[in-house]
Amino acid sequence: MNLTYWENIYKEIAEDLNINIKDDIKASYIFNKILIKNKNENEVNMLKNLIFNKEVIVFGAGPSLKKSIVKYNDLIKKKIKIAADGATSALIEFDIQPDIIVTDLDGKIIDQIYANSKGAITIIHSHGDNIDIIKNNINRFKGKIIGTTQINPNKFSLLNNFGGFTDGDRSVLLALYFQAKNIYLIGFDFYGIIGKYSFSNNKNKLIKIRKLQWCKKIIDDYGKNHKIKYL
């Protein structure tokens, strides 16, 4: 990933959504210290081994998610499965174990903890709005976790930046970063109602819609020369 290119996009997003970049920086320092204290290891090679040259399905949390899981169930079984945050809960309902979870912990955390305990590598993302949630829940994850940030990661020993802003586009860019053979997207709905697995009852709906627009733009920009298919 071209970090400079991403940083320019991030600055545009921060301006559009009124994000305090200093808060993101502070959150990243705190999260990195937590990971150091907990003696976490930055085992990104596990991600490469799972994704490189593999067929990958990324699950978004849109309203089409459940119907699509039913429709493509046979296909799903054969692919590496990356769940974007709240989509984890839908997979669990269908007794499907994700291989990777990409989350900032605003979904149903207990489901993500469960999937993590069953082997899902959980990529936890820090930003200015969720550092308290991370502090309160990080030690509940007993399986493998990897930390990410949306700022320059070079200052942090245990944080990565694979690109992306929302859980959905970060999941897609993760698959691109580690050179998946093909990427299929399920539950990516950018217009209309917000899916229940977004767990957005207490969120500003207008902000959520704008974030979805950024999600689509990022996927389209990064994925235009890659094999990405919406199902």
Short mmCIF file of C-alpha atoms in Angstrom, two decimals:
data_model
loop_
_atom_site.label_atom_id
_atom_site.label_comp_id
_atom_site.label_asym_id
_atom_site.label_seq_id
_atom_site.Cartn_x
_atom_site.Cartn_y
_atom_site.Cartn_z
CA MET A 1 0.00 0.00 0.00
CA ASN A 2 1.17 3.51 -0.81
CA LEU A 3 1.10 5.11 2.64
CA THR A 4 1.36 8.67 1.31
CA TYR A 5 -1.63 8.07 -0.96
CA TRP A 6 -3.61 6.72 1.98
CA GLU A 7 -2.64 9.62 4.25
CA ASN A 8 -4.00 12.08 1.69
CA ILE A 9 -7.32 10.21 1.57
CA TYR A 10 -7.44 10.08 5.36
CA LYS A 11 -6.98 13.85 5.56
CA GLU A 12 -9.90 14.30 3.15
CA ILE A 13 -12.06 12.00 5.27
CA ALA A 14 -11.07 13.77 8.48
CA GLU A 15 -12.04 17.11 7.00
CA ASP A 16 -15.33 15.79 5.61
CA LEU A 17 -16.39 14.05 8.83
CA ASN A 18 -14.84 16.54 11.25
CA ILE A 19 -12.47 13.96 12.71
CA ASN A 20 -9.90 15.19 15.21
CA ILE A 21 -6.64 13.71 13.94
CA LYS A 22 -4.91 14.45 17.25
CA ASP A 23 -7.44 12.19 19.00
CA ASP A 24 -6.62 9.39 16.55
CA ILE A 25 -2.91 9.85 17.24
CA LYS A 26 -3.47 9.78 21.00
CA ALA A 27 -5.63 6.66 20.73
CA SER A 28 -2.94 4.90 18.71
CA TYR A 29 -0.27 5.63 21.32
CA ILE A 30 -2.54 4.30 24.06
CA PHE A 31 -3.48 1.17 22.11
CA ASN A 32 0.13 0.41 21.24
CA LYS A 33 1.09 0.65 24.92
CA ILE A 34 -1.75 -1.72 25.84
CA LEU A 35 -0.54 -4.28 23.29
CA ILE A 36 3.03 -3.97 24.58
CA LYS A 37 1.86 -4.41 28.17
CA ASN A 38 -0.15 -7.49 27.18
CA LYS A 39 2.89 -8.91 25.36
CA ASN A 40 1.05 -9.17 22.07
CA GLU A 41 3.04 -10.03 18.97
CA ASN A 42 2.52 -8.38 15.61
CA GLU A 43 1.93 -11.66 13.79
CA VAL A 44 1.02 -10.31 10.37
CA ASN A 45 2.55 -13.37 8.69
CA MET A 46 -0.51 -15.28 9.86
CA LEU A 47 -2.63 -12.95 7.75
CA LYS A 48 -0.39 -13.39 4.74
CA ASN A 49 -0.56 -17.17 5.06
CA LEU A 50 -4.35 -17.06 5.19
CA ILE A 51 -4.92 -14.60 2.37
CA PHE A 52 -2.08 -14.72 -0.17
CA ASN A 53 -3.29 -16.11 -3.51
CA LYS A 54 -6.51 -17.37 -1.88
CA GLU A 55 -10.17 -16.91 -2.77
CA VAL A 56 -11.56 -14.52 -0.14
CA ILE A 57 -15.09 -13.49 0.79
CA VAL A 58 -15.54 -10.25 2.72
CA PHE A 59 -18.79 -9.86 4.66
CA GLY A 60 -20.21 -6.38 5.13
CA ALA A 61 -23.02 -5.56 7.54
CA GLY A 62 -25.59 -4.34 4.99
CA PRO A 63 -29.28 -5.37 4.88
CA SER A 64 -28.65 -7.95 2.14
CA LEU A 65 -26.23 -9.90 4.33
CA LYS A 66 -28.48 -12.69 5.65
CA LYS A 67 -30.15 -13.43 2.31
CA SER A 68 -26.77 -13.50 0.62
CA ILE A 69 -25.36 -15.91 3.19
CA VAL A 70 -28.22 -18.30 2.43
CA LYS A 71 -27.88 -17.83 -1.34
CA TYR A 72 -24.11 -18.34 -1.46
CA ASN A 73 -23.71 -20.80 1.39
CA ASP A 74 -21.92 -23.44 -0.69
CA LEU A 75 -19.50 -20.87 -2.08
CA ILE A 76 -18.83 -19.44 1.37
CA LYS A 77 -17.69 -22.79 2.74
CA LYS A 78 -14.85 -22.96 0.23
CA LYS A 79 -13.38 -19.48 0.76
CA ILE A 80 -11.36 -17.59 3.34
CA LYS A 81 -13.88 -15.54 5.31
CA ILE A 82 -13.25 -11.97 6.52
CA ALA A 83 -16.04 -10.44 8.63
CA ALA A 84 -16.36 -6.69 8.97
CA ASP A 85 -17.27 -6.05 12.61
CA GLY A 86 -21.03 -6.63 13.06
CA ALA A 87 -21.17 -9.10 10.17
CA THR A 88 -19.54 -11.52 12.61
CA SER A 89 -22.88 -11.83 14.42
CA ALA A 90 -24.69 -12.86 11.25
CA LEU A 91 -22.09 -15.51 10.49
CA ILE A 92 -22.40 -16.93 13.98
CA GLU A 93 -26.18 -17.14 13.56
CA PHE A 94 -25.54 -19.39 10.55
CA ASP A 95 -22.87 -21.37 12.40
CA ILE A 96 -20.16 -20.04 10.10
CA GLN A 97 -16.76 -19.36 11.62
CA PRO A 98 -14.90 -16.35 10.19
CA ASP A 99 -11.19 -16.72 9.63
CA ILE A 100 -10.55 -13.02 10.25
CA ILE A 101 -12.55 -10.25 11.94
CA VAL A 102 -11.86 -6.59 11.17
CA THR A 103 -13.40 -4.44 13.87
CA ASP A 104 -13.38 -1.19 15.81
CA LEU A 105 -15.61 -2.91 18.40
CA ASP A 106 -18.87 -1.11 17.69
CA GLY A 107 -20.71 -4.33 16.82
CA LYS A 108 -21.81 -7.08 19.20
CA ILE A 109 -18.52 -7.56 20.98
CA ILE A 110 -19.48 -10.81 22.72
CA ASP A 111 -19.91 -12.48 19.31
CA GLN A 112 -16.49 -11.28 18.20
CA ILE A 113 -14.94 -12.56 21.43
CA TYR A 114 -16.60 -15.93 20.81
CA ALA A 115 -15.37 -16.17 17.22
CA ASN A 116 -11.90 -15.09 18.36
CA SER A 117 -11.88 -17.88 20.95
CA LYS A 118 -12.68 -20.33 18.13
CA GLY A 119 -9.71 -19.20 16.07
CA ALA A 120 -10.68 -16.02 14.22
CA ILE A 121 -7.73 -13.64 13.99
CA THR A 122 -9.21 -10.37 15.22
CA ILE A 123 -7.83 -7.14 13.82
CA ILE A 124 -8.79 -4.39 16.27
CA HIS A 125 -8.71 -0.85 14.96
CA SER A 126 -8.03 2.18 17.15
CA HIS A 127 -9.31 5.72 16.62
CA GLY A 128 -10.25 8.68 18.77
CA ASP A 129 -13.82 7.53 19.40
CA ASN A 130 -13.22 3.98 20.57
CA ILE A 131 -10.16 3.90 22.81
CA ASP A 132 -12.26 3.49 25.97
CA ILE A 133 -14.09 0.55 24.39
CA ILE A 134 -10.72 -1.01 23.57
CA LYS A 135 -9.47 -0.49 27.13
CA ASN A 136 -12.59 -2.12 28.57
CA ASN A 137 -12.65 -5.13 26.25
CA ILE A 138 -9.18 -5.95 24.95
CA ASN A 139 -8.43 -8.47 27.70
CA ARG A 140 -11.62 -10.39 26.93
CA PHE A 141 -10.11 -11.55 23.64
CA LYS A 142 -8.19 -14.73 24.37
CA GLY A 143 -7.23 -15.63 20.80
CA LYS A 144 -4.96 -13.92 18.29
CA ILE A 145 -5.37 -10.15 17.93
CA ILE A 146 -3.56 -7.65 15.72
CA GLY A 147 -3.74 -3.88 16.18
CA THR A 148 -4.32 -1.29 13.47
CA THR A 149 -4.40 2.48 13.18
CA GLN A 150 -5.61 4.89 10.52
CA ILE A 151 -2.55 7.14 10.87
CA ASN A 152 1.09 6.52 9.98
CA PRO A 153 2.00 3.24 11.73
CA ASN A 154 5.77 3.69 11.63
CA LYS A 155 5.81 5.25 15.10
CA PHE A 156 4.23 2.18 16.68
CA SER A 157 5.85 -1.19 17.27
CA LEU A 158 2.60 -3.17 17.34
CA LEU A 159 0.20 -1.25 15.09
CA ASN A 160 -0.34 -1.65 11.36
CA ASN A 161 -2.09 0.32 8.67
CA PHE A 162 -3.31 -1.84 5.79
CA GLY A 163 -5.44 1.04 4.51
CA GLY A 164 -9.12 1.83 4.78
CA PHE A 165 -11.46 3.77 7.02
CA THR A 166 -14.64 1.82 7.76
CA ASP A 167 -14.62 -1.81 8.85
CA GLY A 168 -15.91 -2.78 5.41
CA ASP A 169 -13.31 -1.12 3.23
CA ARG A 170 -10.53 -1.97 5.69
CA SER A 171 -11.53 -5.62 5.28
CA VAL A 172 -11.32 -5.33 1.50
CA LEU A 173 -8.01 -3.48 1.58
CA LEU A 174 -6.65 -6.13 3.95
CA ALA A 175 -7.38 -8.76 1.30
CA LEU A 176 -5.76 -6.56 -1.35
CA TYR A 177 -2.73 -5.85 0.84
CA PHE A 178 -1.97 -9.55 1.20
CA GLN A 179 -2.71 -10.23 -2.47
CA ALA A 180 -5.81 -12.38 -2.41
CA LYS A 181 -6.41 -14.18 -5.69
CA ASN A 182 -10.04 -13.06 -5.94
CA ILE A 183 -12.24 -11.07 -3.58
CA TYR A 184 -16.01 -11.49 -3.29
CA LEU A 185 -18.13 -9.00 -1.36
CA ILE A 186 -21.33 -9.96 0.47
CA GLY A 187 -23.53 -7.55 2.39
CA PHE A 188 -22.07 -4.39 0.92
CA ASP A 189 -25.06 -2.08 0.49
CA PHE A 190 -24.16 1.56 0.06
CA TYR A 191 -27.61 3.05 -0.44
CA GLY A 192 -30.97 2.88 1.30
CA ILE A 193 -31.52 1.51 4.78
CA ILE A 194 -28.71 0.65 7.17
CA GLY A 195 -28.46 -3.04 8.02
CA LYS A 196 -29.21 -4.25 11.54
CA TYR A 197 -25.74 -5.81 11.80
CA SER A 198 -24.27 -2.32 11.64
CA PHE A 199 -25.66 -1.93 15.17
CA SER A 200 -26.25 1.72 14.37
CA ASN A 201 -29.26 2.46 16.60
CA ASN A 202 -27.35 4.98 18.65
CA LYS A 203 -25.32 6.48 15.83
CA ASN A 204 -25.86 9.55 13.70
CA LYS A 205 -27.51 8.09 10.59
CA LEU A 206 -26.31 10.90 8.34
CA ILE A 207 -22.72 10.32 9.42
CA LYS A 208 -23.19 6.59 8.84
CA ILE A 209 -24.41 7.23 5.30
CA ARG A 210 -21.42 9.46 4.59
CA LYS A 211 -19.10 6.79 5.93
CA LEU A 212 -20.71 4.27 3.58
CA GLN A 213 -20.06 6.64 0.70
CA TRP A 214 -16.41 6.79 1.68
CA CYS A 215 -16.36 3.01 1.97
CA LYS A 216 -17.56 2.66 -1.62
CA LYS A 217 -15.13 5.28 -2.91
CA ILE A 218 -12.17 3.61 -1.21
CA ILE A 219 -13.10 0.15 -2.50
CA ASP A 220 -13.63 1.49 -6.01
CA ASP A 221 -10.36 3.47 -5.98
CA TYR A 222 -8.16 0.70 -4.62
CA GLY A 223 -9.93 -2.18 -6.30
CA LYS A 224 -10.25 -0.89 -9.86
CA ASN A 225 -7.30 -2.95 -11.09
CA HIS A 226 -8.08 -6.03 -9.02
CA LYS A 227 -10.52 -8.90 -9.15
CA ILE A 228 -13.30 -7.75 -6.84
CA LYS A 229 -16.86 -8.98 -7.35
CA TYR A 230 -20.01 -7.89 -5.53
CA LEU A 231 -22.34 -10.83 -4.87
#
